[in-house]
Amino acid sequence: MIAFLFQPSLHGEKSRLWSTRIRLEEWPRPRTFRLHVTDKRVADQKMRELISELERETHGVGIPKPTREALRIELTVHHAAFLKACEASKLSANTLTKYRHSLPLLFTRCKWTTIRDVTPASFKNWRDHSDLSPKSVNDLLGSMRTFLLWMKRERLILVDPLAEVQKVANTGVGSFRRALSADDVRRLLEKSPIYRATVYLTMIYTGLRRNELNGLKWGDFNFTANPPTLKVPSSLSKNRKESTHYLRPEVVTAVQAIRPQWAQAEHFVFQGQIPRVQTLMKDLAAAGIPFEDARGRRVDIHALRKTFGTLLASSGVSPRVSMELMRHSDMKLTMGVYTDVVQLPIIEETSRLPSFTLPPREEKKGDALLRLKLPAVAIVAQRASQRAAQTGVAEGRELSSSVAQVEMTNVAKPSDTDAFGRKKTPGVATGRFGKMEREKRLELSTSTLARWCSTN
């Protein structure tokens, strides 16, 4: 066993905090641990406690024997056993290829040798410094979790070390691909060669994926049935379930037109003929369809499957039926990812709503002003006066200039002399009581306003 304390250096400066490097006899290489203390005696005590804990873990005190033995085996050995289990489970070729190549790459990037090295901190440190897109990072995390779940079922680990690691936010899910409109589909079929146009037509009317279409044989088609059908074997389907698709007459006519006379049931129909992205881009350009729109959404082969889901939604097919035709297990996937809202007839559908109008009502007492068709200024003035009368507060409320002018024309100007002919003092004429008097006279009654509006 090797164990010693040291103060790591950074840019030529020695750290104040102590660390320890430990290598037990069962470990293939030493490991470094930060102790986060500045006192050497405290660091030595923490190192001894850490060594005791690591020895108990290494020798499997309280740990089942398979788990204890798995701690000393390299991840590459577990990975090989995992691939054999996946092959026995009849996973698709694409899934096996993903697990075969992506997991060893992740082991190298995160510097994982044994299961002890798999920690949330090491994964997050690699993820934060990687240049991969959020989708790629989440796919790698999903593959690793599948691998760890298999190890847990085999009792090679007790808990998933990455269980608390959350996926990164990916706002672009389902938004980087767009569906073709009905007019776009017609132009694409017109400008494409007959064989590729048949491929496009079949994908748009069935929603099949590239690999599913590529593996179809003539024996999977039944043109004599009523209606004609197409069976996708479970070996080709992504969900590993056999599915039956009812073919439209347009698909039947197009597929039968490209069938050679020597074709047998075991011969492939479209193998090697599914166009690549570069070929599809040429067909789109010939049809006057941009490969990428102003929002950055593109049209690729899988966009034809999204076109199928969007056409189902725009044609009024119920969401549950669309989910079944798309062979999805989650309605959110059908409605969210595989339905292009831009192509939906939103304006036309809102016009199908029933018509509602306001019913005739009996005229209330407060609606008399509306029947008299009073100007808006008079209505505002009446409502203001009513609020003032209800609250008992006259001060602080001002009328508009037009209303004030109307009021002043109908109210007699106060006299400057009293009843004995003597001239009033300025304080009496312009003081507080005079102001209250003027504001009181501004509160017009309903009859006064109605009479004024009828004469003007």
Short mmCIF file of N, CA, C and O in Angstrom, two decimals, residues 221-322:
data_model
loop_
_atom_site.label_atom_id
_atom_site.label_comp_id
_atom_site.label_asym_id
_atom_site.label_seq_id
_atom_site.Cartn_x
_atom_site.Cartn_y
_atom_site.Cartn_z
N PHE A 221 -45.22 -7.31 -48.54
CA PHE A 221 -46.38 -6.65 -49.15
C PHE A 221 -47.42 -7.69 -49.51
O PHE A 221 -47.11 -8.78 -50.00
N ASN A 222 -48.67 -7.37 -49.28
CA ASN A 222 -49.80 -8.21 -49.67
C ASN A 222 -50.74 -7.36 -50.51
O ASN A 222 -51.64 -6.69 -49.99
N PHE A 223 -50.52 -7.36 -51.81
CA PHE A 223 -51.31 -6.52 -52.71
C PHE A 223 -52.67 -7.13 -53.01
O PHE A 223 -53.55 -6.43 -53.54
N THR A 224 -52.89 -8.41 -52.71
CA THR A 224 -54.17 -9.06 -53.01
C THR A 224 -55.19 -8.88 -51.89
O THR A 224 -56.37 -9.18 -52.08
N ALA A 225 -54.75 -8.45 -50.72
CA ALA A 225 -55.70 -8.26 -49.62
C ALA A 225 -56.58 -7.05 -49.89
O ALA A 225 -56.29 -6.21 -50.74
N ASN A 226 -57.67 -6.97 -49.18
CA ASN A 226 -58.60 -5.86 -49.33
C ASN A 226 -58.86 -5.21 -47.96
O ASN A 226 -59.58 -5.75 -47.14
N PRO A 227 -58.22 -4.08 -47.67
CA PRO A 227 -57.29 -3.32 -48.52
C PRO A 227 -55.89 -3.93 -48.47
O PRO A 227 -55.59 -4.73 -47.57
N PRO A 228 -55.02 -3.57 -49.42
CA PRO A 228 -53.63 -4.08 -49.42
C PRO A 228 -52.91 -3.69 -48.13
O PRO A 228 -53.15 -2.61 -47.57
N THR A 229 -52.02 -4.56 -47.69
CA THR A 229 -51.34 -4.35 -46.41
C THR A 229 -49.83 -4.48 -46.58
O THR A 229 -49.33 -5.04 -47.56
N LEU A 230 -49.15 -3.99 -45.58
CA LEU A 230 -47.70 -4.11 -45.47
C LEU A 230 -47.37 -4.47 -44.03
O LEU A 230 -47.80 -3.79 -43.10
N LYS A 231 -46.62 -5.54 -43.84
CA LYS A 231 -46.22 -5.96 -42.50
C LYS A 231 -44.74 -5.64 -42.29
O LYS A 231 -43.90 -6.04 -43.09
N VAL A 232 -44.47 -4.91 -41.21
CA VAL A 232 -43.09 -4.60 -40.84
C VAL A 232 -42.67 -5.61 -39.78
O VAL A 232 -43.24 -5.63 -38.69
N PRO A 233 -41.71 -6.48 -40.06
CA PRO A 233 -41.30 -7.50 -39.08
C PRO A 233 -40.74 -6.86 -37.81
O PRO A 233 -40.26 -5.72 -37.81
N SER A 234 -40.82 -7.61 -36.73
CA SER A 234 -40.29 -7.12 -35.45
C SER A 234 -38.79 -6.92 -35.50
O SER A 234 -38.24 -6.12 -34.75
N SER A 235 -38.12 -7.65 -36.39
CA SER A 235 -36.66 -7.49 -36.50
C SER A 235 -36.28 -6.13 -37.09
O SER A 235 -35.15 -5.68 -36.91
N LEU A 236 -37.21 -5.48 -37.79
CA LEU A 236 -36.94 -4.16 -38.37
C LEU A 236 -37.50 -3.03 -37.54
O LEU A 236 -36.96 -1.92 -37.55
N SER A 237 -38.60 -3.28 -36.83
CA SER A 237 -39.27 -2.23 -36.10
C SER A 237 -38.44 -1.74 -34.94
O SER A 237 -37.74 -2.53 -34.27
N LYS A 238 -38.50 -0.45 -34.67
CA LYS A 238 -37.71 0.14 -33.59
C LYS A 238 -38.17 -0.34 -32.22
O LYS A 238 -37.36 -0.56 -31.33
N ASN A 239 -39.49 -0.54 -32.05
CA ASN A 239 -40.01 -1.01 -30.77
C ASN A 239 -40.05 -2.52 -30.66
O ASN A 239 -40.62 -3.06 -29.71
N ARG A 240 -39.45 -3.22 -31.63
CA ARG A 240 -39.34 -4.69 -31.63
C ARG A 240 -40.71 -5.36 -31.66
O ARG A 240 -40.90 -6.46 -31.15
N LYS A 241 -41.69 -4.70 -32.28
CA LYS A 241 -43.03 -5.27 -32.42
C LYS A 241 -43.42 -5.27 -33.89
O LYS A 241 -43.17 -4.31 -34.61
N GLU A 242 -44.05 -6.35 -34.31
CA GLU A 242 -44.53 -6.42 -35.69
C GLU A 242 -45.74 -5.50 -35.85
O GLU A 242 -46.61 -5.44 -35.00
N SER A 243 -45.79 -4.79 -36.97
CA SER A 243 -46.89 -3.85 -37.22
C SER A 243 -47.43 -4.06 -38.62
O SER A 243 -46.71 -4.46 -39.53
N THR A 244 -48.72 -3.80 -38.78
CA THR A 244 -49.40 -3.92 -40.06
C THR A 244 -49.87 -2.55 -40.51
O THR A 244 -50.50 -1.82 -39.73
N HIS A 245 -49.58 -2.20 -41.76
CA HIS A 245 -49.95 -0.91 -42.31
C HIS A 245 -50.87 -1.13 -43.51
O HIS A 245 -50.57 -1.96 -44.39
N TYR A 246 -51.96 -0.39 -43.54
CA TYR A 246 -52.89 -0.47 -44.67
C TYR A 246 -52.46 0.55 -45.71
O TYR A 246 -52.29 1.74 -45.41
N LEU A 247 -52.28 0.07 -46.94
CA LEU A 247 -51.71 0.89 -48.00
C LEU A 247 -52.81 1.60 -48.78
O LEU A 247 -53.84 1.01 -49.11
N ARG A 248 -52.54 2.84 -49.09
CA ARG A 248 -53.43 3.60 -49.96
C ARG A 248 -53.22 3.17 -51.41
O ARG A 248 -52.16 2.65 -51.78
N PRO A 249 -54.24 3.37 -52.26
CA PRO A 249 -54.10 2.98 -53.68
C PRO A 249 -52.91 3.65 -54.36
O PRO A 249 -52.29 3.04 -55.25
N GLU A 250 -52.58 4.89 -53.97
CA GLU A 250 -51.45 5.57 -54.60
C GLU A 250 -50.14 4.84 -54.33
O GLU A 250 -49.29 4.72 -55.22
N VAL A 251 -49.98 4.32 -53.11
CA VAL A 251 -48.75 3.59 -52.78
C VAL A 251 -48.71 2.26 -53.52
O VAL A 251 -47.66 1.85 -54.03
N VAL A 252 -49.83 1.57 -53.59
CA VAL A 252 -49.88 0.28 -54.27
C VAL A 252 -49.50 0.43 -55.73
O VAL A 252 -48.68 -0.33 -56.27
N THR A 253 -50.05 1.45 -56.38
CA THR A 253 -49.75 1.67 -57.79
C THR A 253 -48.28 2.00 -58.01
O THR A 253 -47.63 1.49 -58.93
N ALA A 254 -47.73 2.86 -57.15
CA ALA A 254 -46.33 3.28 -57.31
C ALA A 254 -45.37 2.13 -57.04
O ALA A 254 -44.38 1.96 -57.78
N VAL A 255 -45.60 1.34 -56.00
CA VAL A 255 -44.68 0.25 -55.67
C VAL A 255 -44.75 -0.85 -56.71
O VAL A 255 -43.71 -1.42 -57.12
N GLN A 256 -45.93 -1.20 -57.17
CA GLN A 256 -46.04 -2.24 -58.21
C GLN A 256 -45.40 -1.81 -59.51
O GLN A 256 -44.92 -2.65 -60.29
N ALA A 257 -45.35 -0.50 -59.77
CA ALA A 257 -44.77 -0.02 -61.03
C ALA A 257 -43.26 -0.21 -61.06
O ALA A 257 -42.67 -0.32 -62.15
N ILE A 258 -42.59 -0.26 -59.91
CA ILE A 258 -41.13 -0.42 -59.90
C ILE A 258 -40.71 -1.86 -59.62
O ILE A 258 -39.51 -2.14 -59.53
N ARG A 259 -41.66 -2.77 -59.51
CA ARG A 259 -41.31 -4.17 -59.22
C ARG A 259 -40.81 -4.86 -60.48
O ARG A 259 -41.50 -4.90 -61.50
N PRO A 260 -39.60 -5.40 -60.43
CA PRO A 260 -39.10 -6.13 -61.61
C PRO A 260 -39.86 -7.45 -61.80
O PRO A 260 -40.45 -8.00 -60.86
N GLN A 261 -39.80 -7.97 -63.01
CA GLN A 261 -40.51 -9.21 -63.30
C GLN A 261 -39.86 -10.41 -62.59
O GLN A 261 -40.54 -11.38 -62.27
N TRP A 262 -38.57 -10.33 -62.35
CA TRP A 262 -37.87 -11.45 -61.73
C TRP A 262 -37.88 -11.39 -60.21
O TRP A 262 -37.28 -12.25 -59.54
N ALA A 263 -38.54 -10.38 -59.61
CA ALA A 263 -38.51 -10.20 -58.15
C ALA A 263 -39.20 -11.36 -57.44
O ALA A 263 -40.29 -11.80 -57.85
N GLN A 264 -38.57 -11.87 -56.40
CA GLN A 264 -39.13 -12.93 -55.56
C GLN A 264 -39.48 -12.37 -54.18
O GLN A 264 -39.13 -11.24 -53.85
N ALA A 265 -40.17 -13.17 -53.39
CA ALA A 265 -40.64 -12.72 -52.08
C ALA A 265 -39.49 -12.38 -51.15
O ALA A 265 -39.62 -11.50 -50.29
N GLU A 266 -38.36 -13.06 -51.31
CA GLU A 266 -37.23 -12.82 -50.40
C GLU A 266 -36.33 -11.69 -50.87
O GLU A 266 -35.34 -11.36 -50.19
N HIS A 267 -36.63 -11.08 -51.99
CA HIS A 267 -35.81 -9.98 -52.49
C HIS A 267 -36.21 -8.67 -51.82
O HIS A 267 -37.39 -8.44 -51.51
N PHE A 268 -35.19 -7.82 -51.64
CA PHE A 268 -35.45 -6.52 -51.01
C PHE A 268 -36.11 -5.57 -52.01
O PHE A 268 -35.85 -5.61 -53.21
N VAL A 269 -36.93 -4.67 -51.47
CA VAL A 269 -37.66 -3.72 -52.30
C VAL A 269 -36.87 -2.43 -52.47
O VAL A 269 -36.69 -1.94 -53.59
N PHE A 270 -36.40 -1.86 -51.36
CA PHE A 270 -35.76 -0.55 -51.41
C PHE A 270 -34.31 -0.58 -50.92
O PHE A 270 -33.73 0.49 -50.73
N GLN A 271 -33.74 -1.74 -50.68
CA GLN A 271 -32.40 -1.79 -50.09
C GLN A 271 -31.37 -1.11 -50.99
O GLN A 271 -31.29 -1.38 -52.19
N GLY A 272 -30.61 -0.19 -50.39
CA GLY A 272 -29.59 0.54 -51.13
C GLY A 272 -30.13 1.67 -51.98
O GLY A 272 -29.35 2.36 -52.65
N GLN A 273 -31.46 1.89 -51.96
CA GLN A 273 -32.07 2.93 -52.79
C GLN A 273 -32.58 4.10 -51.98
O GLN A 273 -33.11 5.05 -52.56
N ILE A 274 -32.47 4.03 -50.66
CA ILE A 274 -32.92 5.16 -49.84
C ILE A 274 -31.92 6.31 -50.06
O ILE A 274 -30.72 6.15 -49.80
N PRO A 275 -32.37 7.46 -50.54
CA PRO A 275 -31.43 8.54 -50.87
C PRO A 275 -30.73 9.10 -49.63
O PRO A 275 -31.29 9.15 -48.54
N ARG A 276 -29.50 9.52 -49.83
CA ARG A 276 -28.77 10.22 -48.79
C ARG A 276 -29.22 11.67 -48.74
O ARG A 276 -29.99 12.13 -49.58
N VAL A 277 -28.70 12.38 -47.74
CA VAL A 277 -29.12 13.78 -47.56
C VAL A 277 -28.72 14.62 -48.77
O VAL A 277 -29.48 15.47 -49.23
N GLN A 278 -27.53 14.37 -49.32
CA GLN A 278 -27.09 15.15 -50.47
C GLN A 278 -28.01 14.94 -51.67
O GLN A 278 -28.32 15.89 -52.41
N THR A 279 -28.47 13.69 -51.87
CA THR A 279 -29.38 13.41 -52.98
C THR A 279 -30.73 14.06 -52.74
O THR A 279 -31.36 14.61 -53.66
N LEU A 280 -31.21 13.99 -51.51
CA LEU A 280 -32.49 14.63 -51.19
C LEU A 280 -32.40 16.13 -51.39
O LEU A 280 -33.36 16.75 -51.87
N MET A 281 -31.27 16.73 -51.07
CA MET A 281 -31.11 18.18 -51.26
C MET A 281 -31.23 18.55 -52.73
O MET A 281 -31.79 19.60 -53.07
N LYS A 282 -30.72 17.70 -53.62
CA LYS A 282 -30.84 17.98 -55.05
C LYS A 282 -32.30 17.91 -55.50
O LYS A 282 -32.76 18.75 -56.29
N ASP A 283 -33.03 16.92 -54.98
CA ASP A 283 -34.45 16.81 -55.34
C ASP A 283 -35.24 17.98 -54.79
O ASP A 283 -36.17 18.49 -55.45
N LEU A 284 -34.91 18.43 -53.59
CA LEU A 284 -35.60 19.58 -53.00
C LEU A 284 -35.31 20.85 -53.80
O LEU A 284 -36.21 21.67 -54.04
N ALA A 285 -34.06 21.01 -54.24
CA ALA A 285 -33.71 22.19 -55.03
C ALA A 285 -34.45 22.19 -56.37
O ALA A 285 -34.89 23.24 -56.84
N ALA A 286 -34.58 21.00 -56.98
CA ALA A 286 -35.31 20.92 -58.25
C ALA A 286 -36.78 21.27 -58.08
O ALA A 286 -37.41 21.81 -58.99
N ALA A 287 -37.33 20.97 -56.89
CA ALA A 287 -38.74 21.27 -56.62
C ALA A 287 -38.94 22.67 -56.06
O ALA A 287 -40.09 23.07 -55.80
N GLY A 288 -37.85 23.41 -55.86
CA GLY A 288 -37.97 24.77 -55.33
C GLY A 288 -38.27 24.81 -53.84
O GLY A 288 -38.88 25.77 -53.36
N ILE A 289 -37.85 23.79 -53.12
CA ILE A 289 -38.09 23.70 -51.68
C ILE A 289 -36.76 23.91 -50.96
O ILE A 289 -35.80 23.18 -51.21
N PRO A 290 -36.64 24.90 -50.09
CA PRO A 290 -35.37 25.11 -49.37
C PRO A 290 -35.11 23.96 -48.40
O PRO A 290 -36.02 23.49 -47.71
N PHE A 291 -33.85 23.53 -48.35
CA PHE A 291 -33.48 22.47 -47.41
C PHE A 291 -33.58 22.97 -45.97
O PHE A 291 -34.00 22.23 -45.09
N GLU A 292 -33.25 24.24 -45.73
CA GLU A 292 -33.32 24.84 -44.40
C GLU A 292 -34.05 26.15 -44.50
O GLU A 292 -33.76 26.97 -45.38
N ASP A 293 -35.04 26.35 -43.63
CA ASP A 293 -35.83 27.57 -43.69
C ASP A 293 -35.18 28.68 -42.86
O ASP A 293 -34.07 28.52 -42.33
N ALA A 294 -35.88 29.80 -42.74
CA ALA A 294 -35.33 30.96 -42.03
C ALA A 294 -35.14 30.69 -40.55
O ALA A 294 -34.32 31.33 -39.90
N ARG A 295 -35.86 29.73 -40.00
CA ARG A 295 -35.76 29.40 -38.57
C ARG A 295 -34.71 28.33 -38.31
O ARG A 295 -34.55 27.89 -37.17
N GLY A 296 -34.00 27.90 -39.36
CA GLY A 296 -32.97 26.88 -39.18
C GLY A 296 -33.49 25.46 -39.17
O GLY A 296 -32.73 24.53 -38.87
N ARG A 297 -34.74 25.24 -39.49
CA ARG A 297 -35.31 23.89 -39.52
C ARG A 297 -35.08 23.28 -40.90
O ARG A 297 -35.34 23.93 -41.92
N ARG A 298 -34.66 22.05 -40.94
CA ARG A 298 -34.28 21.43 -42.20
C ARG A 298 -35.24 20.32 -42.58
O ARG A 298 -36.08 19.88 -41.79
N VAL A 299 -35.08 19.86 -43.80
CA VAL A 299 -35.86 18.73 -44.33
C VAL A 299 -34.88 17.62 -44.67
O VAL A 299 -34.07 17.76 -45.59
N ASP A 300 -34.93 16.53 -43.91
CA ASP A 300 -34.12 15.36 -44.22
C ASP A 300 -35.05 14.16 -44.42
O ASP A 300 -36.27 14.33 -44.51
N ILE A 301 -34.48 12.97 -44.50
CA ILE A 301 -35.31 11.79 -44.75
C ILE A 301 -36.30 11.57 -43.62
O ILE A 301 -37.47 11.23 -43.84
N HIS A 302 -35.85 11.76 -42.38
CA HIS A 302 -36.76 11.54 -41.25
C HIS A 302 -37.84 12.61 -41.18
O HIS A 302 -38.86 12.41 -40.50
N ALA A 303 -37.65 13.75 -41.87
CA ALA A 303 -38.69 14.77 -41.91
C ALA A 303 -39.93 14.28 -42.65
O ALA A 303 -41.02 14.80 -42.44
N LEU A 304 -39.76 13.26 -43.52
CA LEU A 304 -40.93 12.69 -44.19
C LEU A 304 -41.82 11.96 -43.19
O LEU A 304 -43.04 11.90 -43.37
N ARG A 305 -41.24 11.38 -42.15
CA ARG A 305 -42.05 10.78 -41.09
C ARG A 305 -42.78 11.86 -40.30
O ARG A 305 -43.95 11.67 -39.92
N LYS A 306 -42.13 12.98 -40.06
CA LYS A 306 -42.81 14.10 -39.41
C LYS A 306 -43.91 14.66 -40.31
O LYS A 306 -44.95 15.12 -39.82
N THR A 307 -43.69 14.64 -41.63
CA THR A 307 -44.73 15.06 -42.56
C THR A 307 -45.95 14.16 -42.44
O THR A 307 -47.09 14.63 -42.47
N PHE A 308 -45.73 12.85 -42.30
CA PHE A 308 -46.83 11.90 -42.12
C PHE A 308 -47.63 12.24 -40.86
O PHE A 308 -48.87 12.29 -40.90
N GLY A 309 -46.96 12.49 -39.74
CA GLY A 309 -47.67 12.84 -38.51
C GLY A 309 -48.39 14.17 -38.62
O GLY A 309 -49.50 14.32 -38.10
N THR A 310 -47.80 15.14 -39.32
CA THR A 310 -48.45 16.44 -39.48
C THR A 310 -49.67 16.35 -40.38
O THR A 310 -50.70 16.98 -40.11
N LEU A 311 -49.59 15.56 -41.45
CA LEU A 311 -50.74 15.38 -42.33
C LEU A 311 -51.89 14.69 -41.61
O LEU A 311 -53.07 15.00 -41.86
N LEU A 312 -51.58 13.77 -40.72
CA LEU A 312 -52.64 13.12 -39.93
C LEU A 312 -53.35 14.15 -39.06
O LEU A 312 -54.59 14.17 -38.97
N ALA A 313 -52.57 15.02 -38.40
CA ALA A 313 -53.17 16.02 -37.52
C ALA A 313 -53.97 17.06 -38.31
O ALA A 313 -55.08 17.43 -37.91
N SER A 314 -53.44 17.52 -39.44
CA SER A 314 -54.14 18.53 -40.24
C SER A 314 -55.36 17.97 -40.94
O SER A 314 -56.26 18.73 -41.30
N SER A 315 -55.43 16.65 -41.12
CA SER A 315 -56.59 16.03 -41.76
C SER A 315 -57.69 15.68 -40.77
O SER A 315 -58.72 15.12 -41.17
N GLY A 316 -57.50 15.98 -39.51
CA GLY A 316 -58.53 15.74 -38.51
C GLY A 316 -58.50 14.36 -37.88
O GLY A 316 -59.47 13.99 -37.21
N VAL A 317 -57.42 13.61 -38.06
CA VAL A 317 -57.31 12.30 -37.44
C VAL A 317 -57.14 12.48 -35.93
O VAL A 317 -56.39 13.35 -35.48
N SER A 318 -57.85 11.67 -35.15
CA SER A 318 -57.78 11.81 -33.69
C SER A 318 -56.37 11.53 -33.20
O SER A 318 -55.64 10.73 -33.79
N PRO A 319 -55.96 12.19 -32.11
CA PRO A 319 -54.60 11.99 -31.59
C PRO A 319 -54.30 10.53 -31.25
O PRO A 319 -53.18 10.07 -31.45
N ARG A 320 -55.28 9.80 -30.72
CA ARG A 320 -55.02 8.41 -30.35
C ARG A 320 -54.77 7.55 -31.58
O ARG A 320 -53.89 6.67 -31.56
N VAL A 321 -55.50 7.79 -32.65
CA VAL A 321 -55.28 7.05 -33.89
C VAL A 321 -53.92 7.42 -34.49
O VAL A 321 -53.19 6.56 -34.99
N SER A 322 -53.58 8.71 -34.46
CA SER A 322 -52.28 9.14 -34.96
C SER A 322 -51.15 8.48 -34.19
O SER A 322 -50.14 8.06 -34.76
#
